[in-house]
Amino acid sequence: MTRRVRTRIAPSPTGFLHLGTARTALFSWAFARHHGGDFILRIEDTDVARSTQEAVDQIIAAMQWLELDYDEGPFYQMKRLDRYREVIAKMLVEGSAYHCYCTPEELDAMREAQRARGEKPRYDGRWRPEPGKQLPEVPQGVPAVIRFRNPVDGEVTWNDMVKGPITISNRELDDLIISRPDGTPTYNFCVVVDDWDMQISHVIRGDDHVNNTPRQINILRALGAELPEYGHVPMILGPDGDKLSKRHGAVSVMQYEEGGYLPEAMLNYLARLGWSHGDDELFGRDQLVAWFDGHHLARSPAQWDAAKLNWVNAHVIKGMPDEALASGVVRQFALRGVSLSVDERLKRMCAVFKDRCATLAELADWLGMYFLDIKPRDEDLAAHVTATVRPALQSLRDRLADIDWDKGTIAAAMKETLSTHGLKMPQLAPALRVLVCGRAQTPSIDAVLELFPRELVLLRLQGA
Ligand code: GLU
């Protein structure tokens, strides 16, 4: 590759960072990092009515959470309007753009007539300058739009990084409006100027933009710009085969952060949605960067699989240091309005429970037994805290009141109680769990108990 690799993600700040955009960002970022190039963040905020600062903040927060660090930006299109106007002025002079004074009514009539003749509706070029052509007289009071003078012959071909060669005939392409009657440049045009000015070498984006690409290529050619490579990534589908949307659950990256997913897991899972490296399913950030050379991008759409994401997340949780897990748990409790801090005890709790959790939210659910009131279910109480077991629970409580508070001594106290009362562990342990932990199943009960303050255990066993 001779050209310096420069990629970008160009979200429109009309909402949170969608999973699909996050995946495109990830691919663009990984590709740039793989080649030692640059990754750029550009905010496409020309849809003023729908763009908000809050959405910009959310997008940036999501990028930070995923650690998709950008080398340049954020650039805002609304701050570049002068530049777009400058380029349009140059194109008008050079003849690659022209004023069109058609009124909306005229355009409607044009389309109607075309439809009536069984033709595809398109701009008929009435204001397009041609050698020797007499243009209509400029009407009074009609604000002009500016159109790009698209080539009429030939075709546009590019070798898509994902889809392979794509060819579109110029006959299919209208003379695109690049500036509206109020003088604001249009979306396709801003993208072109930005990709040109920012020297983007590879445009990786969703395949909902495939139809824009031949138009953008034509404008870039008219400007004498070097063309980027294009890669159009298929949509992410929901489990029912429709485009992934809110209907299928969370589609905002930050909702996953709140749900207790780890950025490493999101990164790993998102990367596998539409890209593969052999049979590798579990990998880290560095491996992704080492492998992501722009090949093996899938042509067919990937389907969102919540169970698989959970599997990846569980794997990441298992491999995490207890300290980091404890920080994550503090965050989860904060979201629930409970303030905790990372300490040795919390770290040990994480170590005891982490194997059973797909998310940090689940881990916090488990650890709730230590920090919140418990509510044993009536059926658990009825099934386990029986008349046979109650006396043993009472005498265990007495023993626990007066021993060293560690796992081994607690286990010994339980054994003594069992033998005194002629009971077996599967009778005593579930009853203890229901009363102290609020559920009938937990990891090894002695390890769970030692992390409680003794007083709380005694309190919960009172009146057993
Ligand atoms: N702003 C566009 C979007 O959010 C992206 C355009 C591009 O990547 O070229 O879909």
Short mmCIF file of C-alpha atoms and ligand atoms in Angstrom, two decimals:
data_model
loop_
_atom_site.label_atom_id
_atom_site.label_comp_id
_atom_site.label_asym_id
_atom_site.label_seq_id
_atom_site.Cartn_x
_atom_site.Cartn_y
_atom_site.Cartn_z
CA MET A 1 0.00 0.00 0.00
CA THR A 2 1.57 3.25 -1.06
CA ARG A 3 -0.93 5.70 0.33
CA ARG A 4 -1.00 6.31 4.08
CA VAL A 5 -3.98 4.47 5.54
CA ARG A 6 -6.51 6.92 6.93
CA THR A 7 -9.98 5.80 7.92
CA ARG A 8 -12.86 7.55 9.56
CA ILE A 9 -16.11 7.00 11.34
CA ALA A 10 -18.70 9.59 10.49
CA PRO A 11 -21.72 9.24 12.74
CA SER A 12 -24.72 11.55 12.56
CA PRO A 13 -25.46 12.79 16.08
CA THR A 14 -29.17 12.13 15.97
CA GLY A 15 -29.08 9.50 18.71
CA PHE A 16 -26.82 7.19 20.67
CA LEU A 17 -24.03 5.17 19.03
CA HIS A 18 -25.84 2.26 17.41
CA LEU A 19 -24.27 -1.19 17.45
CA GLY A 20 -24.01 -1.13 13.67
CA THR A 21 -22.10 2.15 13.71
CA ALA A 22 -19.92 0.87 16.55
CA ARG A 23 -18.99 -2.14 14.44
CA THR A 24 -18.15 0.09 11.46
CA ALA A 25 -16.05 2.23 13.79
CA LEU A 26 -14.32 -0.86 15.08
CA PHE A 27 -13.49 -2.10 11.57
CA SER A 28 -12.23 1.33 10.51
CA TRP A 29 -10.18 1.70 13.68
CA ALA A 30 -8.70 -1.82 13.53
CA PHE A 31 -7.81 -1.40 9.86
CA ALA A 32 -6.03 1.89 10.53
CA ARG A 33 -4.19 0.45 13.53
CA HIS A 34 -3.21 -2.67 11.58
CA HIS A 35 -1.54 -0.51 8.96
CA GLY A 36 -0.09 2.01 11.39
CA GLY A 37 -2.38 4.65 9.90
CA ASP A 38 -4.81 7.22 11.27
CA PHE A 39 -8.38 6.95 12.45
CA ILE A 40 -10.57 10.04 12.36
CA LEU A 41 -13.83 10.96 14.05
CA ARG A 42 -16.15 13.16 12.06
CA ILE A 43 -19.54 14.29 13.29
CA GLU A 44 -22.04 14.64 10.43
CA ASP A 45 -24.31 17.18 12.01
CA THR A 46 -25.79 18.94 8.99
CA ASP A 47 -29.24 17.61 9.84
CA VAL A 48 -29.59 20.49 12.26
CA ALA A 49 -33.15 19.65 13.27
CA ARG A 50 -32.21 16.20 14.51
CA SER A 51 -28.62 16.66 15.71
CA THR A 52 -27.95 17.27 19.40
CA GLN A 53 -24.92 17.92 21.57
CA GLU A 54 -26.15 15.20 23.90
CA ALA A 55 -25.90 12.69 21.07
CA VAL A 56 -22.38 13.89 20.27
CA ASP A 57 -21.40 13.40 23.93
CA GLN A 58 -22.90 9.93 23.94
CA ILE A 59 -21.09 8.95 20.76
CA ILE A 60 -17.79 10.13 22.18
CA ALA A 61 -18.46 8.35 25.49
CA ALA A 62 -19.18 5.11 23.64
CA MET A 63 -16.01 5.43 21.56
CA GLN A 64 -14.03 6.01 24.75
CA TRP A 65 -15.64 3.08 26.46
CA LEU A 66 -14.74 0.81 23.54
CA GLU A 67 -11.29 2.43 23.53
CA LEU A 68 -11.55 3.26 19.86
CA ASP A 69 -9.09 6.08 20.13
CA TYR A 70 -9.05 8.53 17.25
CA ASP A 71 -6.03 10.43 16.04
CA GLU A 72 -7.91 13.41 14.64
CA GLY A 73 -11.23 15.04 15.36
CA PRO A 74 -13.94 15.24 16.26
CA PHE A 75 -14.52 17.36 13.17
CA TYR A 76 -17.94 18.91 12.83
CA GLN A 77 -19.46 19.41 9.40
CA MET A 78 -21.41 22.46 10.58
CA LYS A 79 -18.08 24.15 11.24
CA ARG A 80 -16.96 23.48 7.67
CA LEU A 81 -19.76 25.15 5.74
CA ASP A 82 -17.44 27.83 4.35
CA ARG A 83 -15.18 25.16 2.97
CA TYR A 84 -18.08 23.39 1.22
CA ARG A 85 -19.24 26.69 -0.27
CA GLU A 86 -15.73 27.39 -1.45
CA VAL A 87 -15.58 24.07 -3.30
CA ILE A 88 -19.02 24.63 -4.82
CA ALA A 89 -17.95 28.05 -6.06
CA LYS A 90 -14.93 26.46 -7.71
CA MET A 91 -17.08 23.79 -9.34
CA LEU A 92 -19.47 26.42 -10.72
CA VAL A 93 -16.53 28.19 -12.30
CA GLU A 94 -15.09 24.99 -13.71
CA GLY A 95 -18.47 23.83 -15.02
CA SER A 96 -18.85 20.67 -12.97
CA ALA A 97 -21.81 22.22 -11.12
CA TYR A 98 -24.63 24.46 -12.26
CA HIS A 99 -27.65 26.39 -10.99
CA CYS A 100 -31.05 24.86 -11.45
CA TYR A 101 -34.16 27.02 -11.05
CA CYS A 102 -36.81 24.33 -11.21
CA THR A 103 -39.61 24.92 -8.74
CA PRO A 104 -40.90 21.98 -6.68
CA GLU A 105 -44.09 22.11 -8.81
CA GLU A 106 -42.07 21.82 -12.01
CA LEU A 107 -40.14 18.88 -10.63
CA ASP A 108 -43.37 17.17 -9.62
CA ALA A 109 -44.83 17.70 -13.06
CA MET A 110 -41.60 16.39 -14.64
CA ARG A 111 -41.81 13.20 -12.60
CA GLU A 112 -45.52 12.76 -13.28
CA ALA A 113 -44.98 13.01 -17.01
CA GLN A 114 -42.09 10.54 -16.85
CA ARG A 115 -44.17 8.08 -14.88
CA ALA A 116 -47.05 8.46 -17.31
CA ARG A 117 -44.64 7.53 -20.12
CA GLY A 118 -43.52 4.50 -18.10
CA GLU A 119 -40.06 5.98 -17.49
CA LYS A 120 -38.07 6.08 -14.27
CA PRO A 121 -38.46 9.54 -12.68
CA ARG A 122 -35.26 11.56 -12.89
CA TYR A 123 -34.13 15.12 -13.36
CA ASP A 124 -34.34 15.84 -17.08
CA GLY A 125 -31.35 18.16 -17.22
CA ARG A 126 -33.25 21.24 -18.33
CA TRP A 127 -30.82 23.61 -16.58
CA ARG A 128 -27.76 21.56 -17.38
CA PRO A 129 -25.39 23.54 -19.54
CA GLU A 130 -24.25 21.83 -22.75
CA PRO A 131 -22.17 23.25 -25.55
CA GLY A 132 -24.49 25.11 -27.91
CA LYS A 133 -27.54 24.63 -25.69
CA GLN A 134 -29.86 27.54 -24.95
CA LEU A 135 -30.77 27.53 -21.26
CA PRO A 136 -34.21 28.73 -20.11
CA GLU A 137 -34.55 32.29 -18.91
CA VAL A 138 -33.79 32.64 -15.19
CA PRO A 139 -37.15 33.06 -13.44
CA GLN A 140 -37.77 35.81 -10.91
CA GLY A 141 -37.91 34.92 -7.26
CA VAL A 142 -37.06 31.24 -7.57
CA PRO A 143 -34.10 30.35 -5.36
CA ALA A 144 -31.69 28.12 -7.22
CA VAL A 145 -30.33 24.80 -6.13
CA ILE A 146 -26.90 23.78 -7.34
CA ARG A 147 -26.54 20.45 -9.10
CA PHE A 148 -23.53 18.36 -9.85
CA ARG A 149 -22.99 17.81 -13.54
CA ASN A 150 -22.78 14.04 -13.50
CA PRO A 151 -21.18 12.37 -16.53
CA VAL A 152 -23.87 11.03 -18.88
CA ASP A 153 -21.85 8.28 -20.50
CA GLY A 154 -19.75 5.49 -19.17
CA GLU A 155 -19.94 3.85 -15.83
CA VAL A 156 -18.51 3.95 -12.35
CA THR A 157 -16.66 0.88 -11.13
CA TRP A 158 -14.98 0.24 -7.84
CA ASN A 159 -13.59 -2.88 -6.26
CA ASP A 160 -15.41 -2.99 -2.95
CA MET A 161 -13.39 -4.35 -0.02
CA VAL A 162 -16.42 -6.35 1.05
CA LYS A 163 -18.60 -6.90 -1.99
CA GLY A 164 -16.02 -7.15 -4.76
CA PRO A 165 -16.33 -5.26 -8.07
CA ILE A 166 -19.41 -3.06 -8.41
CA THR A 167 -20.34 -1.23 -11.61
CA ILE A 168 -23.07 1.39 -11.96
CA SER A 169 -23.92 3.03 -15.26
CA ASN A 170 -23.87 6.80 -15.24
CA ARG A 171 -27.24 6.68 -16.96
CA GLU A 172 -28.63 5.52 -13.61
CA LEU A 173 -27.39 8.64 -11.86
CA ASP A 174 -29.17 11.98 -11.69
CA ASP A 175 -27.54 15.36 -11.50
CA LEU A 176 -27.38 15.39 -7.74
CA ILE A 177 -28.34 18.52 -5.79
CA ILE A 178 -25.24 19.59 -3.89
CA SER A 179 -26.56 22.86 -2.49
CA ARG A 180 -30.11 23.54 -1.33
CA PRO A 181 -32.13 26.69 -2.13
CA ASP A 182 -31.04 28.18 1.21
CA GLY A 183 -27.39 27.63 0.33
CA THR A 184 -26.70 24.70 2.64
CA PRO A 185 -24.70 21.90 1.09
CA THR A 186 -26.24 18.43 0.95
CA TYR A 187 -25.11 15.32 2.71
CA ASN A 188 -23.44 13.50 -0.19
CA PHE A 189 -21.46 16.56 -1.06
CA CYS A 190 -20.15 17.24 2.44
CA VAL A 191 -19.00 13.65 2.73
CA VAL A 192 -17.04 13.99 -0.49
CA VAL A 193 -15.30 17.21 0.49
CA ASP A 194 -14.50 15.82 3.91
CA ASP A 195 -13.12 12.53 2.63
CA TRP A 196 -11.02 14.50 0.19
CA ASP A 197 -9.75 17.13 2.65
CA MET A 198 -9.13 14.54 5.34
CA GLN A 199 -7.27 12.38 2.84
CA ILE A 200 -9.32 9.33 3.70
CA SER A 201 -7.79 6.29 2.01
CA HIS A 202 -10.42 3.70 2.97
CA VAL A 203 -14.10 4.38 3.51
CA ILE A 204 -15.60 1.55 5.49
CA ARG A 205 -19.32 2.02 6.12
CA GLY A 206 -22.71 0.34 6.16
CA ASP A 207 -24.02 -0.96 2.88
CA ASP A 208 -27.01 1.37 3.13
CA HIS A 209 -24.53 3.82 1.57
CA VAL A 210 -23.71 1.73 -1.49
CA ASN A 211 -25.99 3.84 -3.69
CA ASN A 212 -24.19 7.01 -2.65
CA THR A 213 -20.79 5.73 -3.64
CA PRO A 214 -20.94 6.11 -7.45
CA ARG A 215 -22.20 9.68 -7.01
CA GLN A 216 -19.46 10.45 -4.53
CA ILE A 217 -16.83 8.92 -6.83
CA ASN A 218 -18.01 11.08 -9.72
CA ILE A 219 -17.78 14.23 -7.62
CA LEU A 220 -14.33 13.27 -6.34
CA ARG A 221 -13.20 12.74 -9.93
CA ALA A 222 -14.59 16.11 -10.93
CA LEU A 223 -12.55 17.64 -8.12
CA GLY A 224 -9.42 15.83 -9.25
CA ALA A 225 -9.23 14.04 -5.90
CA GLU A 226 -7.55 10.72 -5.29
CA LEU A 227 -10.24 8.11 -4.76
CA PRO A 228 -10.44 6.16 -1.53
CA GLU A 229 -11.09 2.45 -1.47
CA TYR A 230 -14.61 1.59 -0.36
CA GLY A 231 -15.86 -1.25 1.80
CA HIS A 232 -19.59 -1.62 2.42
CA VAL A 233 -20.38 -3.79 5.38
CA PRO A 234 -23.75 -5.58 5.43
CA MET A 235 -26.30 -4.65 8.06
CA ILE A 236 -26.59 -6.44 11.37
CA LEU A 237 -29.84 -8.36 11.51
CA GLY A 238 -31.98 -9.23 14.50
CA PRO A 239 -32.69 -12.87 15.35
CA ASP A 240 -35.85 -12.71 13.20
CA GLY A 241 -33.89 -11.64 10.11
CA ASP A 242 -35.06 -8.00 10.13
CA LYS A 243 -32.61 -5.13 10.45
CA LEU A 244 -31.46 -4.95 14.08
CA SER A 245 -33.57 -2.36 15.88
CA LYS A 246 -34.86 -1.40 19.30
CA ARG A 247 -37.56 -4.00 18.86
CA HIS A 248 -34.84 -6.64 19.35
CA GLY A 249 -33.54 -5.14 22.61
CA ALA A 250 -30.72 -2.75 23.30
CA VAL A 251 -29.05 -1.27 20.22
CA SER A 252 -27.13 1.49 21.96
CA VAL A 253 -23.56 0.68 22.89
CA MET A 254 -23.81 2.46 26.23
CA GLN A 255 -26.80 0.36 27.23
CA TYR A 256 -24.42 -2.59 27.13
CA GLU A 257 -21.99 -0.76 29.35
CA GLU A 258 -24.81 -0.23 31.81
CA GLY A 259 -25.86 -3.85 31.46
CA GLY A 260 -22.46 -4.96 32.70
CA TYR A 261 -20.76 -5.92 29.46
CA LEU A 262 -17.03 -5.40 29.12
CA PRO A 263 -15.54 -3.38 26.26
CA GLU A 264 -13.20 -6.28 25.42
CA ALA A 265 -16.18 -8.58 25.01
CA MET A 266 -18.14 -6.07 22.92
CA LEU A 267 -15.11 -5.55 20.73
CA ASN A 268 -14.53 -9.27 20.30
CA TYR A 269 -18.20 -9.99 19.62
CA LEU A 270 -18.76 -7.04 17.26
CA ALA A 271 -15.64 -7.91 15.29
CA ARG A 272 -16.94 -11.42 14.66
CA LEU A 273 -20.21 -10.01 13.31
CA GLY A 274 -19.17 -9.73 9.73
CA TRP A 275 -15.51 -10.62 9.90
CA SER A 276 -13.58 -13.77 10.69
CA HIS A 277 -10.10 -15.01 11.30
CA GLY A 278 -10.32 -18.73 10.70
CA ASP A 279 -12.22 -20.38 13.51
CA ASP A 280 -11.02 -17.95 16.16
CA GLU A 281 -13.91 -16.89 18.36
CA LEU A 282 -12.16 -15.44 21.39
CA PHE A 283 -9.43 -12.86 20.97
CA GLY A 284 -8.25 -9.59 22.42
CA ARG A 285 -7.75 -6.12 21.05
CA ASP A 286 -4.12 -6.66 20.07
CA GLN A 287 -4.89 -9.85 18.20
CA LEU A 288 -7.71 -8.14 16.35
CA VAL A 289 -5.38 -5.35 15.27
CA ALA A 290 -2.74 -7.86 14.19
CA TRP A 291 -5.25 -9.81 12.11
CA PHE A 292 -7.50 -7.10 10.70
CA ASP A 293 -6.05 -6.51 7.24
CA GLY A 294 -9.35 -5.79 5.48
CA HIS A 295 -9.79 -9.32 4.19
CA HIS A 296 -12.38 -11.87 5.31
CA LEU A 297 -15.17 -9.35 5.65
CA ALA A 298 -18.44 -11.21 5.19
CA ARG A 299 -20.67 -10.40 2.24
CA SER A 300 -23.82 -11.65 3.86
CA PRO A 301 -25.44 -9.94 6.84
CA ALA A 302 -24.64 -11.17 10.32
CA GLN A 303 -27.29 -11.95 12.87
CA TRP A 304 -27.21 -10.57 16.40
CA ASP A 305 -26.89 -13.38 18.89
CA ALA A 306 -27.35 -12.24 22.50
CA ALA A 307 -26.43 -15.67 23.87
CA LYS A 308 -23.11 -15.60 22.07
CA LEU A 309 -22.32 -12.12 23.33
CA ASN A 310 -23.06 -13.37 26.84
CA TRP A 311 -20.74 -16.30 26.28
CA VAL A 312 -17.92 -14.00 25.19
CA ASN A 313 -18.62 -11.65 28.09
CA ALA A 314 -18.60 -14.53 30.60
CA HIS A 315 -15.24 -15.57 29.21
CA VAL A 316 -13.84 -12.07 29.63
CA ILE A 317 -15.21 -11.86 33.18
CA LYS A 318 -13.56 -15.15 34.11
CA GLY A 319 -10.21 -13.86 32.93
CA MET A 320 -10.41 -10.47 34.65
CA PRO A 321 -8.40 -9.53 37.74
CA ASP A 322 -10.60 -9.30 40.85
CA GLU A 323 -9.68 -5.65 41.27
CA ALA A 324 -11.13 -4.75 37.88
CA LEU A 325 -14.21 -6.84 38.54
CA ALA A 326 -14.71 -5.08 41.84
CA SER A 327 -14.56 -1.67 40.11
CA GLY A 328 -17.15 -2.89 37.65
CA VAL A 329 -19.36 -4.05 40.49
CA VAL A 330 -19.03 -0.67 42.22
CA ARG A 331 -20.28 0.92 39.01
CA GLN A 332 -23.19 -1.53 38.84
CA PHE A 333 -24.20 -0.75 42.41
CA ALA A 334 -23.88 2.97 41.72
CA LEU A 335 -26.38 2.53 38.88
CA ARG A 336 -28.70 1.02 41.51
CA GLY A 337 -28.16 3.90 43.89
CA VAL A 338 -25.86 1.99 46.26
CA SER A 339 -22.45 3.41 46.99
CA LEU A 340 -19.60 0.92 47.55
CA SER A 341 -15.88 1.09 47.26
CA VAL A 342 -13.29 -1.38 46.06
CA ASP A 343 -11.74 -3.21 49.00
CA GLU A 344 -10.27 -6.63 49.75
CA ARG A 345 -13.59 -8.08 50.74
CA LEU A 346 -15.33 -6.95 47.57
CA LYS A 347 -12.50 -8.40 45.51
CA ARG A 348 -12.87 -11.75 47.26
CA MET A 349 -16.60 -11.70 46.66
CA CYS A 350 -15.95 -11.21 42.95
CA ALA A 351 -13.56 -14.14 42.95
CA VAL A 352 -16.14 -16.41 44.59
CA PHE A 353 -19.04 -15.52 42.28
CA LYS A 354 -17.50 -14.60 38.93
CA ASP A 355 -17.71 -18.07 37.41
CA ARG A 356 -21.50 -17.97 37.40
CA CYS A 357 -21.95 -14.62 35.71
CA ALA A 358 -22.36 -13.59 32.09
CA THR A 359 -22.38 -9.89 33.00
CA LEU A 360 -21.26 -7.57 35.76
CA ALA A 361 -24.94 -6.83 36.35
CA GLU A 362 -25.41 -10.51 37.20
CA LEU A 363 -22.39 -10.38 39.45
CA ALA A 364 -23.91 -7.39 41.24
CA ASP A 365 -27.21 -9.29 41.51
CA TRP A 366 -25.38 -12.04 43.34
CA LEU A 367 -23.47 -9.69 45.59
CA GLY A 368 -26.70 -7.95 46.53
CA MET A 369 -27.00 -10.54 49.32
CA TYR A 370 -24.11 -8.79 51.08
CA PHE A 371 -25.26 -5.21 50.69
CA LEU A 372 -29.04 -5.19 50.34
CA ASP A 373 -31.98 -6.74 52.13
CA ILE A 374 -32.79 -10.21 50.94
CA LYS A 375 -36.23 -11.57 50.18
CA PRO A 376 -36.26 -15.36 50.27
CA ARG A 377 -39.08 -16.83 48.21
CA ASP A 378 -41.89 -18.51 50.13
CA GLU A 379 -41.49 -21.73 48.18
CA ASP A 380 -37.76 -21.86 49.03
CA LEU A 381 -38.51 -21.28 52.71
CA ALA A 382 -41.18 -23.96 52.68
CA ALA A 383 -39.00 -26.44 50.82
CA HIS A 384 -35.78 -26.00 52.79
CA VAL A 385 -36.35 -24.37 56.17
CA THR A 386 -38.29 -27.33 57.52
CA ALA A 387 -39.13 -28.37 61.07
CA THR A 388 -36.41 -31.03 60.81
CA VAL A 389 -33.72 -28.50 60.02
CA ARG A 390 -34.75 -25.60 62.27
CA PRO A 391 -33.19 -26.89 65.52
CA ALA A 392 -29.90 -27.47 63.68
CA LEU A 393 -29.99 -23.93 62.31
CA GLN A 394 -30.44 -22.59 65.81
CA SER A 395 -27.54 -24.53 67.22
CA LEU A 396 -25.36 -23.61 64.25
CA ARG A 397 -26.24 -19.98 64.94
CA ASP A 398 -25.03 -20.41 68.50
CA ARG A 399 -21.78 -21.94 67.33
CA LEU A 400 -21.21 -19.23 64.71
CA ALA A 401 -21.61 -16.57 67.38
CA ASP A 402 -18.40 -17.66 69.00
CA ILE A 403 -15.81 -18.95 66.52
CA ASP A 404 -13.02 -17.54 64.43
CA TRP A 405 -14.66 -16.04 61.37
CA ASP A 406 -13.04 -17.84 58.48
CA LYS A 407 -14.06 -20.41 55.94
CA GLY A 408 -12.36 -23.42 57.59
CA THR A 409 -13.78 -22.78 61.05
CA ILE A 410 -17.24 -22.09 59.62
CA ALA A 411 -17.08 -25.40 57.72
CA ALA A 412 -16.05 -27.21 60.91
CA ALA A 413 -18.94 -25.65 62.84
CA MET A 414 -21.34 -26.86 60.17
CA LYS A 415 -19.94 -30.41 60.34
CA GLU A 416 -20.30 -30.52 64.11
CA THR A 417 -23.88 -29.31 63.84
CA LEU A 418 -24.67 -32.00 61.27
CA SER A 419 -23.34 -34.77 63.45
CA THR A 420 -25.09 -33.48 66.60
CA HIS A 421 -28.44 -33.37 64.79
CA GLY A 422 -27.99 -36.44 62.62
CA LEU A 423 -28.48 -34.42 59.42
CA LYS A 424 -26.75 -34.37 56.06
CA MET A 425 -25.20 -31.34 54.31
CA PRO A 426 -27.87 -31.28 51.55
CA GLN A 427 -30.42 -30.64 54.30
CA LEU A 428 -28.59 -27.95 56.19
CA ALA A 429 -26.80 -26.02 53.44
CA PRO A 430 -29.86 -25.06 51.34
CA ALA A 431 -31.72 -23.88 54.44
CA LEU A 432 -28.74 -21.77 55.43
CA ARG A 433 -28.52 -20.36 51.93
CA VAL A 434 -32.17 -19.44 51.75
CA LEU A 435 -32.08 -17.66 55.10
CA VAL A 436 -28.73 -15.90 54.80
CA CYS A 437 -28.32 -15.46 51.02
CA GLY A 438 -31.94 -15.33 49.94
CA ARG A 439 -31.55 -18.15 47.43
CA ALA A 440 -31.25 -21.91 47.60
CA GLN A 441 -28.14 -22.18 45.45
CA THR A 442 -24.81 -20.42 45.87
CA PRO A 443 -21.13 -21.26 45.50
CA SER A 444 -19.62 -23.23 48.39
CA ILE A 445 -21.51 -21.99 51.46
CA ASP A 446 -18.53 -21.67 53.80
CA ALA A 447 -16.74 -19.43 51.26
CA VAL A 448 -19.90 -17.38 50.83
CA LEU A 449 -20.55 -17.05 54.57
CA GLU A 450 -17.09 -15.90 55.55
CA LEU A 451 -17.54 -12.79 53.41
CA PHE A 452 -20.59 -11.70 55.44
CA PRO A 453 -20.15 -9.74 58.61
CA ARG A 454 -20.84 -12.28 61.38
CA GLU A 455 -23.60 -10.07 62.84
CA LEU A 456 -25.55 -10.09 59.62
CA VAL A 457 -25.45 -13.90 59.46
CA LEU A 458 -26.61 -14.16 63.05
CA LEU A 459 -29.38 -11.66 62.39
CA ARG A 460 -30.64 -13.54 59.35
CA LEU A 461 -30.59 -16.82 61.24
CA GLN A 462 -32.50 -15.37 64.16
CA GLY A 463 -35.86 -17.01 64.62
CA ALA A 464 -35.04 -19.69 62.05
N1 GLU B 1 -23.22 9.86 8.53
C1 GLU B 1 -23.40 8.59 7.91
C2 GLU B 1 -24.18 7.67 8.80
O1 GLU B 1 -24.27 7.91 10.00
C3 GLU B 1 -22.10 7.92 7.54
C4 GLU B 1 -21.62 8.33 6.23
C5 GLU B 1 -20.35 7.66 5.74
O2 GLU B 1 -19.79 6.84 6.48
O3 GLU B 1 -19.97 7.97 4.63
O4 GLU B 1 -24.73 6.71 8.32
#
